[in-house]
Amino acid sequence: MKEVKAPTSSSYHDYLISSLKDPEHAAAYIGVMLELEEEGREPELLRSALKNVVDARLLSDNLSEEAKLHYEQLDKMLSESGGSEIYTLIEFLDALGYRIALVPKD
């Protein structure tokens, strides 16, 4: 029987960051965090997901100064509010029969 090694949390994080270099994977990853039901939301999850995407872009040398500034502002806002504004917008749109979809700009 073949020996199987479970990945360590460090190797999983490395794998995650590597996969988030792909814009479609990054969009889907953030999208999942935005679609969490209210009881599944934790303020740190969205912040962590955004940080992981930013880290992947930094490793690819693919993050503009403008994006860095927006990320810093958004991270500060999320740390203070837990993302309540974002989730309220999503719930409002859902009540209207819409949902937000993240797709790469090409």
XYZ file of C-alpha atoms in Angstrom:
106
model
C 0.000 0.000 0.000
C 1.259 3.465 -0.905
C 2.047 5.830 1.953
C 0.075 9.068 1.773
C 1.283 12.166 3.535
C -1.216 14.744 4.671
C -0.251 18.267 3.696
C 0.844 20.551 6.468
C -0.962 23.828 6.972
C 2.092 25.585 5.539
C 2.060 23.507 2.361
C -1.705 24.023 2.006
C -1.251 27.779 2.352
C 1.509 27.697 -0.272
C -0.781 25.707 -2.569
C -3.668 28.121 -1.955
C -1.562 31.201 -2.707
C -0.194 29.532 -5.833
C -3.701 28.670 -7.065
C -4.898 32.228 -6.420
C -2.431 33.545 -9.006
C -5.055 32.423 -11.535
C -7.624 35.266 -11.830
C -10.537 32.840 -12.255
C -9.600 30.916 -9.109
C -9.174 34.156 -7.188
C -12.589 35.407 -8.316
C -14.257 32.138 -7.311
C -12.460 32.157 -3.946
C -13.628 35.668 -3.080
C -17.092 34.842 -4.429
C -17.435 31.953 -1.994
C -16.663 34.274 0.911
C -19.306 36.722 -0.279
C -21.950 33.989 -0.601
C -21.635 32.642 2.941
C -24.909 32.500 4.823
C -25.148 34.845 7.796
C -24.449 32.108 10.360
C -21.340 31.023 8.440
C -19.783 34.463 8.234
C -16.840 35.361 10.370
C -15.401 38.845 10.008
C -11.897 37.499 9.521
C -12.794 35.133 6.666
C -13.369 37.835 4.068
C -10.305 39.779 5.227
C -8.210 36.629 5.067
C -9.475 35.753 1.596
C -8.669 39.226 0.287
C -5.221 39.110 1.879
C -4.538 35.737 0.258
C -5.466 37.121 -3.166
C -3.284 40.186 -2.592
C -0.397 37.957 -1.467
C -0.755 35.866 -4.638
C -0.697 39.006 -6.774
C 2.359 40.306 -4.913
C 4.191 37.028 -5.558
C 3.347 37.373 -9.246
C 4.440 41.008 -9.181
C 0.943 41.773 -10.418
C -0.495 44.303 -7.951
C -0.632 47.978 -8.814
C 0.029 50.732 -6.313
C -3.598 51.802 -6.726
C -4.792 48.296 -5.837
C -2.485 48.256 -2.783
C -3.970 51.533 -1.546
C -7.538 50.320 -2.068
C -6.730 47.060 -0.304
C -5.293 48.899 2.703
C -8.395 51.096 2.945
C -10.743 48.146 2.560
C -8.827 46.055 5.087
C -9.064 48.867 7.629
C -12.800 49.212 7.016
C -13.337 45.446 7.306
C -11.333 45.281 10.524
C -13.582 47.941 12.036
C -16.970 46.796 10.727
C -16.540 43.072 10.082
C -17.807 43.612 6.548
C -21.342 44.447 7.602
C -21.738 47.008 4.794
C -20.693 44.520 2.140
C -22.941 41.766 3.461
C -25.863 44.178 3.826
C -25.462 45.143 0.160
C -25.385 41.471 -0.845
C -28.513 40.725 1.217
C -30.306 43.737 -0.285
C -29.438 42.646 -3.815
C -30.544 39.107 -2.987
C -33.903 40.433 -1.769
C -34.257 42.244 -5.099
C -33.496 39.038 -6.979
C -29.875 39.777 -7.884
C -26.479 38.484 -6.879
C -22.967 39.712 -7.329
C -20.719 37.725 -9.631
C -16.961 38.193 -9.710
C -15.258 37.613 -13.032
C -11.787 38.544 -14.269
C -11.675 41.697 -16.405
C -9.599 40.035 -19.149
